[in-house]
């Protein structure tokens, strides 16, 4: 399991290492994404998951996964 999760926030899919209990984020909660932006969690509707992936989060997530694989 990787130490981050994808969350729909601010019109995009961001990844965050700001892991909460049971991995649940409250709608409207502020979290820090891997792109270092402070974003507001949106409702995880089907449409929200179709939002564009944040390029910076995606890059950071790749770094984390590759680091995990090489361990
Ligand atoms: Zn992001």
mmCIF file of N, CA, C and O and ligand atoms in Angstrom:
data_model
loop_
_atom_site.group_PDB
_atom_site.id
_atom_site.type_symbol
_atom_site.label_atom_id
_atom_site.label_comp_id
_atom_site.label_asym_id
_atom_site.label_seq_id
_atom_site.Cartn_x
_atom_site.Cartn_y
_atom_site.Cartn_z
ATOM 1 N N UNK A 1 0.848 -1.204 0.000
ATOM 2 C CA UNK A 1 0.000 0.000 0.000
ATOM 3 C C UNK A 1 0.878 1.245 0.000
ATOM 4 O O UNK A 1 1.838 1.369 0.740
ATOM 5 N N UNK A 2 0.542 2.161 -0.835
ATOM 6 C CA UNK A 2 1.333 3.377 -0.955
ATOM 7 C C UNK A 2 0.830 4.448 0.012
ATOM 8 O O UNK A 2 -0.358 4.522 0.281
ATOM 9 N N UNK A 3 1.727 5.257 0.518
ATOM 10 C CA UNK A 3 1.354 6.239 1.546
ATOM 11 C C UNK A 3 0.671 7.496 1.006
ATOM 12 O O UNK A 3 0.977 8.591 1.428
ATOM 13 N N UNK A 4 -0.218 7.305 0.070
ATOM 14 C CA UNK A 4 -0.981 8.469 -0.408
ATOM 15 C C UNK A 4 -2.286 7.962 -0.993
ATOM 16 O O UNK A 4 -2.436 6.771 -1.267
ATOM 17 N N UNK A 5 -3.222 8.860 -1.133
ATOM 18 C CA UNK A 5 -4.502 8.531 -1.732
ATOM 19 C C UNK A 5 -4.893 9.622 -2.702
ATOM 20 O O UNK A 5 -4.476 10.756 -2.554
ATOM 21 N N UNK A 6 -5.730 9.225 -3.675
ATOM 22 C CA UNK A 6 -6.260 10.209 -4.607
ATOM 23 C C UNK A 6 -7.569 10.734 -4.058
ATOM 24 O O UNK A 6 -8.392 9.957 -3.562
ATOM 25 N N UNK A 7 -7.729 12.010 -4.140
ATOM 26 C CA UNK A 7 -8.988 12.616 -3.692
ATOM 27 C C UNK A 7 -9.432 13.658 -4.720
ATOM 28 O O UNK A 7 -8.607 14.370 -5.288
ATOM 29 N N UNK A 8 -10.735 13.720 -4.960
ATOM 30 C CA UNK A 8 -11.240 14.782 -5.836
ATOM 31 C C UNK A 8 -11.307 16.079 -5.036
ATOM 32 O O UNK A 8 -11.866 16.113 -3.942
ATOM 33 N N UNK A 9 -10.680 17.116 -5.565
ATOM 34 C CA UNK A 9 -10.639 18.386 -4.831
ATOM 35 C C UNK A 9 -10.364 19.529 -5.789
ATOM 36 O O UNK A 9 -9.551 19.391 -6.716
ATOM 37 N N UNK A 10 -11.047 20.632 -5.587
ATOM 38 C CA UNK A 10 -10.817 21.843 -6.374
ATOM 39 C C UNK A 10 -10.815 21.590 -7.888
ATOM 40 O O UNK A 10 -9.983 22.122 -8.616
ATOM 41 N N UNK A 11 -11.711 20.750 -8.359
ATOM 42 C CA UNK A 11 -11.859 20.546 -9.803
ATOM 43 C C UNK A 11 -10.814 19.652 -10.430
ATOM 44 O O UNK A 11 -10.689 19.600 -11.657
ATOM 45 N N UNK A 12 -10.059 18.918 -9.609
ATOM 46 C CA UNK A 12 -9.067 18.013 -10.159
ATOM 47 C C UNK A 12 -8.887 16.832 -9.235
ATOM 48 O O UNK A 12 -9.397 16.820 -8.114
ATOM 49 N N UNK A 13 -8.178 15.820 -9.712
ATOM 50 C CA UNK A 13 -7.866 14.674 -8.857
ATOM 51 C C UNK A 13 -6.469 14.894 -8.317
ATOM 52 O O UNK A 13 -5.487 14.876 -9.066
ATOM 53 N N UNK A 14 -6.393 15.103 -7.016
ATOM 54 C CA UNK A 14 -5.107 15.331 -6.362
ATOM 55 C C UNK A 14 -4.762 14.111 -5.535
ATOM 56 O O UNK A 14 -5.646 13.386 -5.069
ATOM 57 N N UNK A 15 -3.478 13.911 -5.318
ATOM 58 C CA UNK A 15 -3.032 12.858 -4.403
ATOM 59 C C UNK A 15 -2.590 13.535 -3.118
ATOM 60 O O UNK A 15 -2.069 14.649 -3.137
ATOM 61 N N UNK A 16 -2.815 12.857 -2.001
ATOM 62 C CA UNK A 16 -2.383 13.418 -0.720
ATOM 63 C C UNK A 16 -1.780 12.333 0.156
ATOM 64 O O UNK A 16 -2.204 11.176 0.115
ATOM 65 N N UNK A 17 -0.777 12.721 0.913
ATOM 66 C CA UNK A 17 -0.180 11.809 1.900
ATOM 67 C C UNK A 17 -0.745 12.146 3.271
ATOM 68 O O UNK A 17 -0.298 11.628 4.289
ATOM 69 N N UNK A 18 -1.724 13.022 3.268
ATOM 70 C CA UNK A 18 -2.373 13.475 4.496
ATOM 71 C C UNK A 18 -3.418 12.427 4.888
ATOM 72 O O UNK A 18 -4.618 12.644 4.795
ATOM 73 N N UNK A 19 -2.930 11.247 5.280
ATOM 74 C CA UNK A 19 -3.811 10.102 5.519
ATOM 75 C C UNK A 19 -4.576 10.258 6.835
ATOM 76 O O UNK A 19 -3.992 10.537 7.872
ATOM 77 N N UNK A 20 -5.865 10.061 6.748
ATOM 78 C CA UNK A 20 -6.718 10.175 7.931
ATOM 79 C C UNK A 20 -7.174 8.794 8.374
ATOM 80 O O UNK A 20 -6.993 7.806 7.656
ATOM 81 N N UNK A 21 -7.807 8.734 9.514
ATOM 82 C CA UNK A 21 -8.359 7.477 10.018
ATOM 83 C C UNK A 21 -9.263 6.846 8.974
ATOM 84 O O UNK A 21 -10.132 7.517 8.428
ATOM 85 N N UNK A 22 -9.027 5.577 8.690
ATOM 86 C CA UNK A 22 -9.837 4.834 7.734
ATOM 87 C C UNK A 22 -9.780 5.439 6.334
ATOM 88 O O UNK A 22 -10.537 5.057 5.465
ATOM 89 N N UNK A 23 -8.869 6.382 6.139
ATOM 90 C CA UNK A 23 -8.713 6.950 4.812
ATOM 91 C C UNK A 23 -9.869 7.808 4.349
ATOM 92 O O UNK A 23 -9.993 8.093 3.174
ATOM 93 N N UNK A 24 -10.703 8.212 5.284
ATOM 94 C CA UNK A 24 -11.871 8.992 4.885
ATOM 95 C C UNK A 24 -11.600 10.486 5.004
ATOM 96 O O UNK A 24 -11.007 10.939 5.983
ATOM 97 N N UNK A 25 -12.019 11.216 4.025
ATOM 98 C CA UNK A 25 -11.884 12.668 4.057
ATOM 99 C C UNK A 25 -13.279 13.254 4.039
ATOM 100 O O UNK A 25 -14.137 12.811 3.289
ATOM 101 N N UNK A 26 -13.477 14.236 4.861
ATOM 102 C CA UNK A 26 -14.786 14.880 4.898
ATOM 103 C C UNK A 26 -14.894 15.873 3.755
ATOM 104 O O UNK A 26 -13.922 16.551 3.415
ATOM 105 N N UNK A 27 -16.044 15.927 3.147
ATOM 106 C CA UNK A 27 -16.291 16.911 2.102
ATOM 107 C C UNK A 27 -16.132 18.300 2.712
ATOM 108 O O UNK A 27 -16.645 18.567 3.805
ATOM 109 N N UNK A 28 -15.353 19.137 2.042
ATOM 110 C CA UNK A 28 -15.134 20.492 2.544
ATOM 111 C C UNK A 28 -13.904 20.617 3.426
ATOM 112 O O UNK A 28 -13.509 21.714 3.798
ATOM 113 N N UNK A 29 -13.285 19.476 3.719
ATOM 114 C CA UNK A 29 -12.083 19.471 4.544
ATOM 115 C C UNK A 29 -10.887 19.959 3.725
ATOM 116 O O UNK A 29 -10.770 19.657 2.542
ATOM 117 N N UNK A 30 -9.997 20.700 4.375
ATOM 118 C CA UNK A 30 -8.787 21.157 3.698
ATOM 119 C C UNK A 30 -7.675 20.141 3.905
ATOM 120 O O UNK A 30 -7.405 19.733 5.029
ATOM 121 N N UNK A 31 -7.049 19.732 2.804
ATOM 122 C CA UNK A 31 -5.927 18.801 2.907
ATOM 123 C C UNK A 31 -4.765 19.360 2.103
ATOM 124 O O UNK A 31 -4.953 20.200 1.230
ATOM 125 N N UNK A 32 -3.585 18.881 2.414
ATOM 126 C CA UNK A 32 -2.416 19.282 1.640
ATOM 127 C C UNK A 32 -2.127 18.187 0.629
ATOM 128 O O UNK A 32 -1.933 17.030 0.998
ATOM 129 N N UNK A 33 -2.142 18.552 -0.636
ATOM 130 C CA UNK A 33 -1.914 17.586 -1.707
ATOM 131 C C UNK A 33 -0.413 17.422 -1.949
ATOM 132 O O UNK A 33 0.401 18.206 -1.457
ATOM 133 N N UNK A 34 -0.065 16.379 -2.703
ATOM 134 C CA UNK A 34 1.352 16.137 -3.000
ATOM 135 C C UNK A 34 1.961 17.279 -3.799
ATOM 136 O O UNK A 34 3.174 17.473 -3.777
ATOM 137 N N UNK A 35 1.118 18.046 -4.484
ATOM 138 C CA UNK A 35 1.615 19.204 -5.244
ATOM 139 C C UNK A 35 1.818 20.409 -4.318
ATOM 140 O O UNK A 35 2.133 21.497 -4.769
ATOM 141 N N UNK A 36 1.622 20.172 -3.001
ATOM 142 C CA UNK A 36 1.823 21.173 -1.955
ATOM 143 C C UNK A 36 0.765 22.271 -1.958
ATOM 144 O O UNK A 36 0.910 23.294 -1.314
ATOM 145 N N UNK A 37 -0.305 22.052 -2.714
ATOM 146 C CA UNK A 37 -1.418 22.986 -2.655
ATOM 147 C C UNK A 37 -2.320 22.556 -1.519
ATOM 148 O O UNK A 37 -2.429 21.364 -1.221
ATOM 149 N N UNK A 38 -2.959 23.530 -0.910
ATOM 150 C CA UNK A 38 -3.987 23.234 0.074
ATOM 151 C C UNK A 38 -5.297 23.203 -0.705
ATOM 152 O O UNK A 38 -5.677 24.195 -1.312
ATOM 153 N N UNK A 39 -5.932 22.041 -0.749
ATOM 154 C CA UNK A 39 -7.143 21.885 -1.555
ATOM 155 C C UNK A 39 -8.316 21.478 -0.671
ATOM 156 O O UNK A 39 -8.133 20.944 0.422
ATOM 157 N N UNK A 40 -9.507 21.735 -1.162
ATOM 158 C CA UNK A 40 -10.718 21.414 -0.418
ATOM 159 C C UNK A 40 -11.348 20.160 -1.010
ATOM 160 O O UNK A 40 -11.614 20.101 -2.217
ATOM 161 N N UNK A 41 -11.548 19.166 -0.170
ATOM 162 C CA UNK A 41 -12.086 17.882 -0.626
ATOM 163 C C UNK A 41 -13.510 18.057 -1.150
ATOM 164 O O UNK A 41 -14.346 18.697 -0.514
ATOM 165 N N UNK A 42 -13.753 17.491 -2.336
ATOM 166 C CA UNK A 42 -15.083 17.550 -2.948
ATOM 167 C C UNK A 42 -15.788 16.213 -2.757
ATOM 168 O O UNK A 42 -15.158 15.209 -2.397
ATOM 169 N N UNK A 43 -17.077 16.219 -2.974
ATOM 170 C CA UNK A 43 -17.839 14.979 -2.898
ATOM 171 C C UNK A 43 -17.323 14.022 -3.985
ATOM 172 O O UNK A 43 -17.109 14.446 -5.123
ATOM 173 N N UNK A 44 -17.102 12.775 -3.642
ATOM 174 C CA UNK A 44 -16.534 11.820 -4.596
ATOM 175 C C UNK A 44 -17.554 11.225 -5.543
ATOM 176 O O UNK A 44 -17.756 10.024 -5.586
ATOM 177 N N UNK A 45 -18.189 12.076 -6.309
ATOM 178 C CA UNK A 45 -19.174 11.586 -7.277
ATOM 179 C C UNK A 45 -18.450 10.965 -8.462
ATOM 180 O O UNK A 45 -17.246 11.161 -8.657
ATOM 181 N N UNK A 46 -19.218 10.259 -9.273
ATOM 182 C CA UNK A 46 -18.663 9.657 -10.475
ATOM 183 C C UNK A 46 -18.025 10.745 -11.357
ATOM 184 O O UNK A 46 -16.964 10.557 -11.932
ATOM 185 N N UNK A 47 -18.695 11.874 -11.419
ATOM 186 C CA UNK A 47 -18.206 12.978 -12.237
ATOM 187 C C UNK A 47 -16.895 13.529 -11.682
ATOM 188 O O UNK A 47 -15.963 13.826 -12.432
ATOM 189 N N UNK A 48 -16.804 13.623 -10.359
ATOM 190 C CA UNK A 48 -15.597 14.166 -9.743
ATOM 191 C C UNK A 48 -14.373 13.317 -10.084
ATOM 192 O O UNK A 48 -13.277 13.833 -10.261
ATOM 193 N N UNK A 49 -14.598 11.994 -10.210
ATOM 194 C CA UNK A 49 -13.463 11.126 -10.522
ATOM 195 C C UNK A 49 -13.030 11.251 -11.972
ATOM 196 O O UNK A 49 -12.001 10.726 -12.371
ATOM 197 N N UNK A 50 -13.810 11.955 -12.768
ATOM 198 C CA UNK A 50 -13.441 12.187 -14.167
ATOM 199 C C UNK A 50 -12.696 13.508 -14.331
ATOM 200 O O UNK A 50 -12.283 13.861 -15.422
ATOM 201 N N UNK A 51 -12.530 14.226 -13.237
ATOM 202 C CA UNK A 51 -11.793 15.484 -13.315
ATOM 203 C C UNK A 51 -10.348 15.194 -13.722
ATOM 204 O O UNK A 51 -9.835 14.094 -13.481
ATOM 205 N N UNK A 52 -9.700 16.164 -14.334
ATOM 206 C CA UNK A 52 -8.312 15.938 -14.755
ATOM 207 C C UNK A 52 -7.385 15.690 -13.573
ATOM 208 O O UNK A 52 -7.543 16.296 -12.512
ATOM 209 N N UNK A 53 -6.445 14.782 -13.767
ATOM 210 C CA UNK A 53 -5.457 14.484 -12.728
ATOM 211 C C UNK A 53 -4.470 15.638 -12.632
ATOM 212 O O UNK A 53 -3.983 16.129 -13.646
ATOM 213 N N UNK A 54 -4.200 16.061 -11.420
ATOM 214 C CA UNK A 54 -3.207 17.103 -11.186
ATOM 215 C C UNK A 54 -1.835 16.572 -11.620
ATOM 216 O O UNK A 54 -1.369 15.548 -11.122
ATOM 217 N N UNK A 55 -1.210 17.248 -12.571
ATOM 218 C CA UNK A 55 0.057 16.770 -13.137
ATOM 219 C C UNK A 55 1.156 16.692 -12.079
ATOM 220 O O UNK A 55 1.957 15.761 -12.066
ATOM 221 N N UNK A 56 1.178 17.667 -11.180
ATOM 222 C CA UNK A 56 2.225 17.666 -10.156
ATOM 223 C C UNK A 56 2.022 16.544 -9.147
ATOM 224 O O UNK A 56 2.976 15.898 -8.716
ATOM 225 N N UNK A 57 0.754 16.312 -8.771
ATOM 226 C CA UNK A 57 0.464 15.193 -7.869
ATOM 227 C C UNK A 57 0.837 13.877 -8.530
ATOM 228 O O UNK A 57 1.384 12.979 -7.903
ATOM 229 N N UNK A 58 0.524 13.772 -9.805
ATOM 230 C CA UNK A 58 0.813 12.548 -10.543
ATOM 231 C C UNK A 58 2.320 12.275 -10.556
ATOM 232 O O UNK A 58 2.766 11.151 -10.325
ATOM 233 N N UNK A 59 3.096 13.331 -10.756
ATOM 234 C CA UNK A 59 4.549 13.179 -10.779
ATOM 235 C C UNK A 59 5.069 12.758 -9.404
ATOM 236 O O UNK A 59 5.874 11.839 -9.281
ATOM 237 N N UNK A 60 4.558 13.414 -8.363
ATOM 238 C CA UNK A 60 4.984 13.073 -7.000
ATOM 239 C C UNK A 60 4.570 11.645 -6.634
ATOM 240 O O UNK A 60 5.316 10.925 -5.962
ATOM 241 N N UNK A 61 3.383 11.238 -7.070
ATOM 242 C CA UNK A 61 2.896 9.887 -6.780
ATOM 243 C C UNK A 61 3.795 8.858 -7.449
ATOM 244 O O UNK A 61 4.124 7.823 -6.858
ATOM 245 N N UNK A 62 4.225 9.133 -8.681
ATOM 246 C CA UNK A 62 5.127 8.228 -9.387
ATOM 247 C C UNK A 62 6.441 8.087 -8.624
ATOM 248 O O UNK A 62 6.989 7.001 -8.502
ATOM 249 N N UNK A 63 6.932 9.197 -8.114
ATOM 250 C CA UNK A 63 8.179 9.182 -7.338
ATOM 251 C C UNK A 63 8.012 8.286 -6.117
ATOM 252 O O UNK A 63 8.874 7.447 -5.829
ATOM 253 N N UNK A 64 6.888 8.433 -5.410
ATOM 254 C CA UNK A 64 6.635 7.636 -4.206
ATOM 255 C C UNK A 64 6.539 6.147 -4.540
ATOM 256 O O UNK A 64 7.101 5.296 -3.848
ATOM 257 N N UNK A 65 5.812 5.834 -5.611
ATOM 258 C CA UNK A 65 5.628 4.421 -5.991
ATOM 259 C C UNK A 65 6.958 3.818 -6.400
ATOM 260 O O UNK A 65 7.311 2.717 -5.988
ATOM 261 N N UNK A 66 7.726 4.559 -7.194
ATOM 262 C CA UNK A 66 9.023 4.036 -7.630
ATOM 263 C C UNK A 66 9.966 3.859 -6.446
ATOM 264 O O UNK A 66 10.721 2.883 -6.393
ATOM 265 N N UNK A 67 9.910 4.759 -5.487
ATOM 266 C CA UNK A 67 10.731 4.639 -4.282
ATOM 267 C C UNK A 67 10.321 3.388 -3.504
ATOM 268 O O UNK A 67 11.167 2.662 -2.988
ATOM 269 N N UNK A 68 9.018 3.132 -3.427
ATOM 270 C CA UNK A 68 8.507 1.954 -2.718
ATOM 271 C C UNK A 68 8.923 0.662 -3.392
ATOM 272 O O UNK A 68 9.301 -0.297 -2.739
ATOM 273 N N UNK A 69 8.891 0.654 -4.724
ATOM 274 C CA UNK A 69 9.238 -0.531 -5.492
ATOM 275 C C UNK A 69 10.699 -0.909 -5.301
ATOM 276 O O UNK A 69 11.039 -2.088 -5.207
ATOM 277 N N UNK A 70 11.558 0.099 -5.174
ATOM 278 C CA UNK A 70 12.990 -0.183 -5.095
ATOM 279 C C UNK A 70 13.449 -0.547 -3.691
ATOM 280 O O UNK A 70 14.611 -0.880 -3.481
ATOM 281 N N UNK A 71 12.546 -0.481 -2.718
ATOM 282 C CA UNK A 71 12.946 -0.753 -1.337
ATOM 283 C C UNK A 71 13.112 -2.243 -1.095
ATOM 284 O O UNK A 71 12.364 -3.033 -1.619
HETATM 285 ZN ZN1 LIG B 1 -2.291 18.290 -6.934
#
